[in-house]
PDB file of C-alpha atoms in Angstrom:
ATOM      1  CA  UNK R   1       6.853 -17.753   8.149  1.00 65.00           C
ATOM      2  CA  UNK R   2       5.152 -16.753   5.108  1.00 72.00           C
ATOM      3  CA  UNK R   3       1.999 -16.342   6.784  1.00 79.00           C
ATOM      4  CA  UNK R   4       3.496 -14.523  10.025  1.00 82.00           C
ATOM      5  CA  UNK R   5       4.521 -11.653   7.350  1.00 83.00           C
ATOM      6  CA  UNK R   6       0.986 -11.486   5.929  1.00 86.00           C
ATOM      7  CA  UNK R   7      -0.880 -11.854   9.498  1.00 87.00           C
ATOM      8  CA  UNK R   8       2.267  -8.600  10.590  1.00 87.00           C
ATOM      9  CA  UNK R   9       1.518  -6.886   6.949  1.00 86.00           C
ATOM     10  CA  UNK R  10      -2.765  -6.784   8.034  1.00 88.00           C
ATOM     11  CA  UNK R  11      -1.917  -6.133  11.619  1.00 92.00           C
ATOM     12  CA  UNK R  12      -0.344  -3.103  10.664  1.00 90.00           C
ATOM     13  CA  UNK R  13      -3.294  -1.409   9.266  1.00 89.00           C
ATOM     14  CA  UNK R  14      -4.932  -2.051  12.628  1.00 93.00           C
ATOM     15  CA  UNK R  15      -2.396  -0.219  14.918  1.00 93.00           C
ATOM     16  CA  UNK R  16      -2.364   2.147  12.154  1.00 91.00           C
ATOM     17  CA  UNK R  17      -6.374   2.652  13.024  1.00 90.00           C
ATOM     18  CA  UNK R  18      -5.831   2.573  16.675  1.00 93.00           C
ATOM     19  CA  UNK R  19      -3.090   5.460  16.221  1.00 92.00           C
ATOM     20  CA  UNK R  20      -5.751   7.372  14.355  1.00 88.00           C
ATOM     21  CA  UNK R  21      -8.515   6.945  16.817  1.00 90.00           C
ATOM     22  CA  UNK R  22      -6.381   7.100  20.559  1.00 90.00           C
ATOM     23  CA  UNK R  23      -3.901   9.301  19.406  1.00 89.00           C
ATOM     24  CA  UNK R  24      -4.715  11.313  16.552  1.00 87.00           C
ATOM     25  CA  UNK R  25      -1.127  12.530  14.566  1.00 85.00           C
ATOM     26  CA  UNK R  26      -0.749  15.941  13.980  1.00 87.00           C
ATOM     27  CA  UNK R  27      -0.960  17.029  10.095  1.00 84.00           C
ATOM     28  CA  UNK R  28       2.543  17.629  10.055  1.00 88.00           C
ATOM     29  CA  UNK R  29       3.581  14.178  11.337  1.00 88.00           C
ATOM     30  CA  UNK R  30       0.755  12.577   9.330  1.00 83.00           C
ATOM     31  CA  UNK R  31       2.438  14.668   5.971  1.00 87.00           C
ATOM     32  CA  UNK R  32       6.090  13.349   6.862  1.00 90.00           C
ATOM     33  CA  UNK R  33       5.160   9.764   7.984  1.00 86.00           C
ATOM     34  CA  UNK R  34       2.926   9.548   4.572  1.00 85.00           C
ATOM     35  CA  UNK R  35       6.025  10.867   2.195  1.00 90.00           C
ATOM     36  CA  UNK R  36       8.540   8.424   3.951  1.00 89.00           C
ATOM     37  CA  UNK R  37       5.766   5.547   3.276  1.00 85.00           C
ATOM     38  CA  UNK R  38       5.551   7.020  -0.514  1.00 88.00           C
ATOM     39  CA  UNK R  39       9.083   7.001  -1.235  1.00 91.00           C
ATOM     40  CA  UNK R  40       9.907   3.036   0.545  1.00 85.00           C
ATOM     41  CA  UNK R  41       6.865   2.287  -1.685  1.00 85.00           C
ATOM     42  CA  UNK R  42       8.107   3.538  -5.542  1.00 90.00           C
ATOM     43  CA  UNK R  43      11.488   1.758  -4.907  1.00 88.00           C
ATOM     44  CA  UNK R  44       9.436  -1.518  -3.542  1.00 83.00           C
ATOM     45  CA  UNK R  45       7.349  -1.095  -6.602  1.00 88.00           C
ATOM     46  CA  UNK R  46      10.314  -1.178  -9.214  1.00 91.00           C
ATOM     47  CA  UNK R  47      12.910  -3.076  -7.837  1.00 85.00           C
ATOM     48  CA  UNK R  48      10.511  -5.963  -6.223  1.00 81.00           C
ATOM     49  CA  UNK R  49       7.631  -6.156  -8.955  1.00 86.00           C
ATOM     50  CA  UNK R  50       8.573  -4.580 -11.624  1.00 93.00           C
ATOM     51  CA  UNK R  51      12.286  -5.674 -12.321  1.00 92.00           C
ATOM     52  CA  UNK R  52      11.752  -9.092 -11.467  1.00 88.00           C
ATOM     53  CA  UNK R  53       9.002  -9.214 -13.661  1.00 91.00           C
ATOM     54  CA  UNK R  54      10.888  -7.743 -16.903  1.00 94.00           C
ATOM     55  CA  UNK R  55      13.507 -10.966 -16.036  1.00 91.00           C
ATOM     56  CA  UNK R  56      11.435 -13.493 -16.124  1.00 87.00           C
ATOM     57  CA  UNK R  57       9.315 -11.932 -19.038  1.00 88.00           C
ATOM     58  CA  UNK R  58       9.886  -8.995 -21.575  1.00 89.00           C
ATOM     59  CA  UNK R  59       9.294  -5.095 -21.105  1.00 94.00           C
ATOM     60  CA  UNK R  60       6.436  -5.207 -23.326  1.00 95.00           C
ATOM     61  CA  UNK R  61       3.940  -7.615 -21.983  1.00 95.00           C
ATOM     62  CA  UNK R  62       5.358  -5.957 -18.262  1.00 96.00           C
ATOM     63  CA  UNK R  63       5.121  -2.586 -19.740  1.00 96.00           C
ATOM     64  CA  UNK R  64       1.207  -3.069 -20.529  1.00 97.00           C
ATOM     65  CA  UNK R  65       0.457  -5.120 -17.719  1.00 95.00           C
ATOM     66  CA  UNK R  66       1.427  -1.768 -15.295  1.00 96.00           C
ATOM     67  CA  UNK R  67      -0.015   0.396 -17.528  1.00 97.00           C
ATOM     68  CA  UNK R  68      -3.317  -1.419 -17.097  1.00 96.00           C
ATOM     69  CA  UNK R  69      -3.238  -2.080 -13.909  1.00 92.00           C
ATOM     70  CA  UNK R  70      -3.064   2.102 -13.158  1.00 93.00           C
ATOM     71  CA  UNK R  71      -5.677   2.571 -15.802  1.00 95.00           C
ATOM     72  CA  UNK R  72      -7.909  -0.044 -13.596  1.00 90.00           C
ATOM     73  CA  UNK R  73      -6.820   1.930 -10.456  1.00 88.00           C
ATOM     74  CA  UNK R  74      -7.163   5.489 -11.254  1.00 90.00           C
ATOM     75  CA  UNK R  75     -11.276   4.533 -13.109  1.00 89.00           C
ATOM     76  CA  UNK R  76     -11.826   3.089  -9.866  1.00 84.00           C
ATOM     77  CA  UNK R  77     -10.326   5.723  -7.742  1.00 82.00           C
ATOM     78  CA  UNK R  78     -11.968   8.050  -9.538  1.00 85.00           C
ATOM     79  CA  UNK R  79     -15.414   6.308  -8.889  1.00 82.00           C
ATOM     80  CA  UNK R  80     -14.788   6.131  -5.280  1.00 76.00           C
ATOM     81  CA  UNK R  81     -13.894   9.996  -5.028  1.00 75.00           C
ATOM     82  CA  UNK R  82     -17.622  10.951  -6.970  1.00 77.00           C
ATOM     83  CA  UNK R  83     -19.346   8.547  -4.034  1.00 74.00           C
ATOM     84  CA  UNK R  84     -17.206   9.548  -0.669  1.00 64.00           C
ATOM     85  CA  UNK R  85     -15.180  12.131  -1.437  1.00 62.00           C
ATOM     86  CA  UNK R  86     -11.111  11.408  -1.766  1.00 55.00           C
ATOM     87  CA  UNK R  87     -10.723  13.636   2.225  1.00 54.00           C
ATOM     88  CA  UNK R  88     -13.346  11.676   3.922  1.00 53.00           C
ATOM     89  CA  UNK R  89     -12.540   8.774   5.759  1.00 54.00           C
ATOM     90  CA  UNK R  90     -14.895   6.368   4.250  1.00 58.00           C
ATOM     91  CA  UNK R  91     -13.229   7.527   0.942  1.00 59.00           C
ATOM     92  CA  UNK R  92      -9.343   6.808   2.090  1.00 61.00           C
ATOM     93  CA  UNK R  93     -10.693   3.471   3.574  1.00 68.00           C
ATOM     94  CA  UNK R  94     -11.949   2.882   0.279  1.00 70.00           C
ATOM     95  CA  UNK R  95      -8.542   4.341  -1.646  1.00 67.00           C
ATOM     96  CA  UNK R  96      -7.103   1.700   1.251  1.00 72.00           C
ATOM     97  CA  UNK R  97      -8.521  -0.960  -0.205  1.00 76.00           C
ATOM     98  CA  UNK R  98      -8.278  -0.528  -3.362  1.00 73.00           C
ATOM     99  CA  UNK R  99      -4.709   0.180  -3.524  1.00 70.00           C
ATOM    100  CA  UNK R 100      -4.537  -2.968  -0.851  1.00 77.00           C
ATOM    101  CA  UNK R 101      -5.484  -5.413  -2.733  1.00 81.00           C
ATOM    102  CA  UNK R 102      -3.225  -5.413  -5.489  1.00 78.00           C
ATOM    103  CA  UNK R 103      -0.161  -4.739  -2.462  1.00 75.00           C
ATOM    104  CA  UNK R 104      -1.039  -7.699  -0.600  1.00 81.00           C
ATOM    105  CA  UNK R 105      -1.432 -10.145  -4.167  1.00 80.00           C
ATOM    106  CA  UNK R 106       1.557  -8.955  -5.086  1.00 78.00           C
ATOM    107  CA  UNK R 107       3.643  -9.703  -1.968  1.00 80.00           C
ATOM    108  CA  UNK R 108       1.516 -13.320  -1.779  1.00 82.00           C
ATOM    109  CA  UNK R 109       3.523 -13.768  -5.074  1.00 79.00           C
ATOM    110  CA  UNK R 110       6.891 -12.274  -3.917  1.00 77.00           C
ATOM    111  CA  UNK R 111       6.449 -14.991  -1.442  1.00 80.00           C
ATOM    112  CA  UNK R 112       6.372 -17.764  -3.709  1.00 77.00           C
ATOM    113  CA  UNK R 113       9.896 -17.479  -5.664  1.00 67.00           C
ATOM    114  CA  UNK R 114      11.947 -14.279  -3.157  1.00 68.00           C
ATOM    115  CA  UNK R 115      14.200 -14.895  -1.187  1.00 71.00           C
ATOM    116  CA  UNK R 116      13.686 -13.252   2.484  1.00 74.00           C
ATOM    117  CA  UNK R 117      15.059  -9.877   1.801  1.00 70.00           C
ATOM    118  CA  UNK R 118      12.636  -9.230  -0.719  1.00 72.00           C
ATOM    119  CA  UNK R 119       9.735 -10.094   0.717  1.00 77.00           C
ATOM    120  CA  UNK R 120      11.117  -7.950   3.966  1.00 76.00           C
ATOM    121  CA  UNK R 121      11.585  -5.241   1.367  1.00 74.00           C
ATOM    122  CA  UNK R 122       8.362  -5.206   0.067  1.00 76.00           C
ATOM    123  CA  UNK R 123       6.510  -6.234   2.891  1.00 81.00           C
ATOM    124  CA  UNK R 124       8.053  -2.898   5.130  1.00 78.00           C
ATOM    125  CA  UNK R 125       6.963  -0.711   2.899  1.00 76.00           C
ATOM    126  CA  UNK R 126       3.084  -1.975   2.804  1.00 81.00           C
ATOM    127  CA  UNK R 127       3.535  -1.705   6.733  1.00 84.00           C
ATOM    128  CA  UNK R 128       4.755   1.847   5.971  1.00 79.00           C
ATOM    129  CA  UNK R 129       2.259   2.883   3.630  1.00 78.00           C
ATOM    130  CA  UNK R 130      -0.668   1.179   5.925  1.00 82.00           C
ATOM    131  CA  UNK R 131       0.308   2.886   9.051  1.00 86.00           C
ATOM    132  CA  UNK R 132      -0.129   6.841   8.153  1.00 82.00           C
ATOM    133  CA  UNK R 133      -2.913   6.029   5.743  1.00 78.00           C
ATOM    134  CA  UNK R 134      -5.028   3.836   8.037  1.00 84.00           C
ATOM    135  CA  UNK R 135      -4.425   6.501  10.999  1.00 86.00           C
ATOM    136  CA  UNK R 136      -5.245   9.046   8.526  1.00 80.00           C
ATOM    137  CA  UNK R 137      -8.967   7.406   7.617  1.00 79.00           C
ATOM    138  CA  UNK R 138      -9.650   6.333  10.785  1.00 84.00           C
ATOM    139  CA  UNK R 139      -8.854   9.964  12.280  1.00 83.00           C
ATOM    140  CA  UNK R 140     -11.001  11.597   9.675  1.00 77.00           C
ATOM    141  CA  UNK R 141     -13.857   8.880  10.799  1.00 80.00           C
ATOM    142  CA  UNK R 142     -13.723  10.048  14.200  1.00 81.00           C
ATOM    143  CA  UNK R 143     -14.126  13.232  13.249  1.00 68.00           C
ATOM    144  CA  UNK R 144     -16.894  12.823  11.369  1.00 64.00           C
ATOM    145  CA  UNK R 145     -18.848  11.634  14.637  1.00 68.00           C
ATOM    146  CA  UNK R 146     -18.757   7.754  14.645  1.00 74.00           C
ATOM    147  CA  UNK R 147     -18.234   5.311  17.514  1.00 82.00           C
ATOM    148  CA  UNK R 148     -14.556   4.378  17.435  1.00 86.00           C
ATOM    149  CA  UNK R 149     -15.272   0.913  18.360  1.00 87.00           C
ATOM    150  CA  UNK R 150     -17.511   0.898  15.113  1.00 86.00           C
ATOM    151  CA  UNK R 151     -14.518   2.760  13.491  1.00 86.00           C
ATOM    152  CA  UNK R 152     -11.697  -0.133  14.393  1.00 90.00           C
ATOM    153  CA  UNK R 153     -13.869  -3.219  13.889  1.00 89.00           C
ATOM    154  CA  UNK R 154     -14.060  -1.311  10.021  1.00 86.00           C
ATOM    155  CA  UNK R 155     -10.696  -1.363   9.634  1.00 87.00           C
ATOM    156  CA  UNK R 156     -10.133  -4.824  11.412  1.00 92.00           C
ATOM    157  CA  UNK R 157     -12.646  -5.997   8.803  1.00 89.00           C
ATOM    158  CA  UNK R 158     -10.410  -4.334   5.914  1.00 87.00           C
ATOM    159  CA  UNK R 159      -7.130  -5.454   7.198  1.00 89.00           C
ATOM    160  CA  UNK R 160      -8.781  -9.536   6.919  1.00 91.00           C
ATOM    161  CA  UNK R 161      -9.804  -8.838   3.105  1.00 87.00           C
ATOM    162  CA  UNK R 162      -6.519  -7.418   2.754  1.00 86.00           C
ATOM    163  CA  UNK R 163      -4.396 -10.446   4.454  1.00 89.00           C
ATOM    164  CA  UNK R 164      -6.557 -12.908   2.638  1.00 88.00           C
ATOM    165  CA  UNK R 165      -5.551 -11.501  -0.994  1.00 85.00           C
ATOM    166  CA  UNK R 166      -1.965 -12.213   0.075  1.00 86.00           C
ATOM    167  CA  UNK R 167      -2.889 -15.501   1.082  1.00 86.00           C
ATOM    168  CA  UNK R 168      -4.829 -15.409  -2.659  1.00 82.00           C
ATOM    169  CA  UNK R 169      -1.514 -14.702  -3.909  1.00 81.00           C
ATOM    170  CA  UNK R 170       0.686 -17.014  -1.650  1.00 82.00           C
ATOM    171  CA  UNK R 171      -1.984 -20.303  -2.564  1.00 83.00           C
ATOM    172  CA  UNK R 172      -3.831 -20.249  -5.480  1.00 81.00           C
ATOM    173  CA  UNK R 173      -0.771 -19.196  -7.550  1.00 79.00           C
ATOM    174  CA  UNK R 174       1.530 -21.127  -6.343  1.00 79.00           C
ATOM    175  CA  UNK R 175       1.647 -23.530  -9.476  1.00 81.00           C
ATOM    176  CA  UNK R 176       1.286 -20.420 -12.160  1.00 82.00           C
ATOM    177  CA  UNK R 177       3.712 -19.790 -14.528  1.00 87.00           C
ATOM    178  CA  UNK R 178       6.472 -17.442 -14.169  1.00 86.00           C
ATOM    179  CA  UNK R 179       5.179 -15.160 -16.759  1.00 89.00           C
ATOM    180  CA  UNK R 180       1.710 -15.328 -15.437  1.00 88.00           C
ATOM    181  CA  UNK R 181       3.354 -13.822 -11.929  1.00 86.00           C
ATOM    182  CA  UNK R 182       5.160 -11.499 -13.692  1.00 89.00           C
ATOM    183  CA  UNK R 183       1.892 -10.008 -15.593  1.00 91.00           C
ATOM    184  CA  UNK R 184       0.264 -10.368 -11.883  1.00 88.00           C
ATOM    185  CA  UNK R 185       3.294  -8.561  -9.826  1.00 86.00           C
ATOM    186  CA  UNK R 186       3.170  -5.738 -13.165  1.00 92.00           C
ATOM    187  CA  UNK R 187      -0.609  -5.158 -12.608  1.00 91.00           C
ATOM    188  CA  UNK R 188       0.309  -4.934  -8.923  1.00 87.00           C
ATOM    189  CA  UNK R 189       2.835  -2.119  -9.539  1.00 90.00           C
ATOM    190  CA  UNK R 190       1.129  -0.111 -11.476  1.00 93.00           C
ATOM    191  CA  UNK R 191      -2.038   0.016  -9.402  1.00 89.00           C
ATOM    192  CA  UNK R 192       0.423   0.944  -6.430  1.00 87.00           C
ATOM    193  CA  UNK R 193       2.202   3.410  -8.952  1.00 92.00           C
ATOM    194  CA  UNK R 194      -0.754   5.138  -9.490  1.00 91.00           C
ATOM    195  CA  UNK R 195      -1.928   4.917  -5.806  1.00 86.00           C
ATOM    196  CA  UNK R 196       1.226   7.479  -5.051  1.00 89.00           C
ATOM    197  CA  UNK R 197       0.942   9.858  -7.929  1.00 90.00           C
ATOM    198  CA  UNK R 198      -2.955  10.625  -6.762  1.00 87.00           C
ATOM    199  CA  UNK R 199      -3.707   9.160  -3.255  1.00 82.00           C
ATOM    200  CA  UNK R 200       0.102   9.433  -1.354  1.00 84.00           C
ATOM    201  CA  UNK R 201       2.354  12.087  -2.782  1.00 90.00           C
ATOM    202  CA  UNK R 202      -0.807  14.626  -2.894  1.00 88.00           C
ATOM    203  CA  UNK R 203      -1.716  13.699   0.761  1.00 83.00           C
ATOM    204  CA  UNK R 204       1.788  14.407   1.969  1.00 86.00           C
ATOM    205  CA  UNK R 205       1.927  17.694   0.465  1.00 90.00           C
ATOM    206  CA  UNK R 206      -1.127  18.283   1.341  1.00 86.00           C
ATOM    207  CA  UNK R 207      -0.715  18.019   4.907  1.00 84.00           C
ATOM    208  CA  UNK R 208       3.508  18.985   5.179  1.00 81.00           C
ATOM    209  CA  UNK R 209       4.420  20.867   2.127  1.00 81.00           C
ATOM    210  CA  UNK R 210       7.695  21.854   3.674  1.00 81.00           C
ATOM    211  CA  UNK R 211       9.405  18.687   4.308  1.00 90.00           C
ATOM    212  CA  UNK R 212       7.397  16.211   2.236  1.00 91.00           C
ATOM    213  CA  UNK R 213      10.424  15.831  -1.088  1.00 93.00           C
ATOM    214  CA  UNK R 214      12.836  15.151   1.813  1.00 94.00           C
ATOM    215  CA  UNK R 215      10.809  12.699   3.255  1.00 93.00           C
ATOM    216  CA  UNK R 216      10.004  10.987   0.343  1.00 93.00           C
ATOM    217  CA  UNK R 217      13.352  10.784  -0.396  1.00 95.00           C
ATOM    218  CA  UNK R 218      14.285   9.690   2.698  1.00 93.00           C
ATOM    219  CA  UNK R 219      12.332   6.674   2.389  1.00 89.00           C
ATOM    220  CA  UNK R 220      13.575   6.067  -0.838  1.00 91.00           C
ATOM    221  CA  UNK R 221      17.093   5.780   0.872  1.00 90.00           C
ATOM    222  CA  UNK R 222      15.732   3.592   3.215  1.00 84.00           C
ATOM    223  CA  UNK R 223      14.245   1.038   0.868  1.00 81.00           C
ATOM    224  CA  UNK R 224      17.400   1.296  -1.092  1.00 83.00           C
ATOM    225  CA  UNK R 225      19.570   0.488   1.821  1.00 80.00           C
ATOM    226  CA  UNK R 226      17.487  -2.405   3.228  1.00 71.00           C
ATOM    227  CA  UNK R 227      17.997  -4.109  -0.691  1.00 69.00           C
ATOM    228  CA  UNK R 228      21.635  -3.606  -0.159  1.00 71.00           C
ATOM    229  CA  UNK R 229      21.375  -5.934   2.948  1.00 60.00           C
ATOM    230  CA  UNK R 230      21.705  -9.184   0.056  1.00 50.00           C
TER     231      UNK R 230
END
C-alpha cells in the first residue's frame, strides 16, 4: 500500500502535465486551484511534520532543522530564478523539483511510523500542490514552443525522481532513529514552508488576486477536516 500512495503521489504530477498541455487552465482557475493546494499544504506541513517531530524530539533541534531546511530552499530557489527565470516553465519545473524532493522524503518517512490518515493527509495535499503547479510549467512550456510529447516525457522523468525520494524515505530510513526522522520530516517542512511563502502563495495571487485568501483558506479547512477523520 505504501508504495501505491507514492506510485498515486508521482502520477499526479503527470495528469497535472497532461492538464497543462491538452487543456490549458485558465489563470483564474490556475490562481484558485494553486491557493487551495497552498493552504492543504501549510496545515500538512505543521500538523504532519512538524508536530510530530517536536513529540518525538524538542522544539529546538526541530526549530533549526526547519529553519535550515528554508535557508537551503530559498539559496537554491534563488539560484534557479538567476538561470530560468521563476515564470518560465523550465524554472517552475525546476521550483517543482526542488520543493519535491523534500515532499516526497518526507511522506517516505510519514510512511514508516503514521497511521493511514496521516499519510492520506499529507499525501493529498502533495497531489494538490502537484496538480496546478505541474499544469502550470508544463502550460508555460508549451507556450514557449516545445513539442508536448518532449514536454510530458520531462515531467514523466521528474515525477520518477520524485517517487523514488519517497521510496528514499520509505527504505533507507526505515531503521533511523526517531529523532533522526524528526530532524528529516523538520528539514522537509521548512523547505515546503518556504516553497509557499515564494513559489505558491505569490503564484496564486499572481494569477487570481480576488479569490486567492479564500481559497487558501479553504484548503486549509479541508486539510483540517480530513485530520478530524481519526
Amino acid at each position: 500500500m505504501a508504495y501505491v500512495v507514492v506510485a498515486i503521489v508521482g502520477i499526479s504530477l503527470v495528469v497535472g502535465a497532461v492538464w497543462g498541455v491538452r487543456f490549458p487552465p485558465s489563470d483564474d482557475v490556475e490562481g484558485f486551484v494553486v491557493a487551495l493546494a497552498g493552504g492543504a499544504l501549510l496545515v500538512s506541513a505543521m500538523s504532519e511534520l512538524i508536530e510530530p517531530a517536536i513529540d518525538r524530539a524538542s522544539i529546538v533541534p526541530v526549530g533549526a532543522a526547519v529553519l535550515v531546511g528554508a535557508a537551503v530552499f530559498s539559496g537554491i530557489d534563488r539560484l534557479v530564478d538567476e538561470r530560468w527565470g521563476g515564470d518560465s516553465g523550465g524554472g517552475l519545473l525546476a521550483a517543482i523539483t526542488l520543493d519535491g524532493i523534500p515532499e516526497n522524503l518526507a511522506l517516505g518517512v510519514v510512511l514508516i511510523s503514521s497511521g493511514p490518515l496521516e499519510v492520506a493527509a499529507i499525501a493529498g495535499s502533495i497531489i494538490l500542490s502537484n496538480l496546478p503547479e505541474a499544469a502550470g510549467g508544463a502550460k508555460g512550456m508549451t507556450g514557449s514552443g516545445r513539442d508536448s510529447r518532449a514536454i510530458l516525457g520531462l515531467w514523466t522523468v521528474t515525477a520518477i525522481v520524485l517517487s523514488a525520494s519517497a521510496v528514499v524515505g520509505k527504505v533507507a530510513l526505515a531503521s533511523a532513529s526517531e529523532v533522526t526522522l524528526s530532524l528529516i520530516q523538520s528539514f522537509a517542512a521548512g523547505a515546503v514552508i518556504a516553497s509557499l511563502a515564494t513559489e505558491v502563495f505569490p503564484k496564486a495571487f499572481h494569477e487570481d488576486r480576488q479569490v486567492a485568501g479564500l481559497a487558501a483558506a479553504a484548503g486549509t479547512v479541508l486539510a483540517l477536516a480530513l485530520g478530524q477523520l481519526g
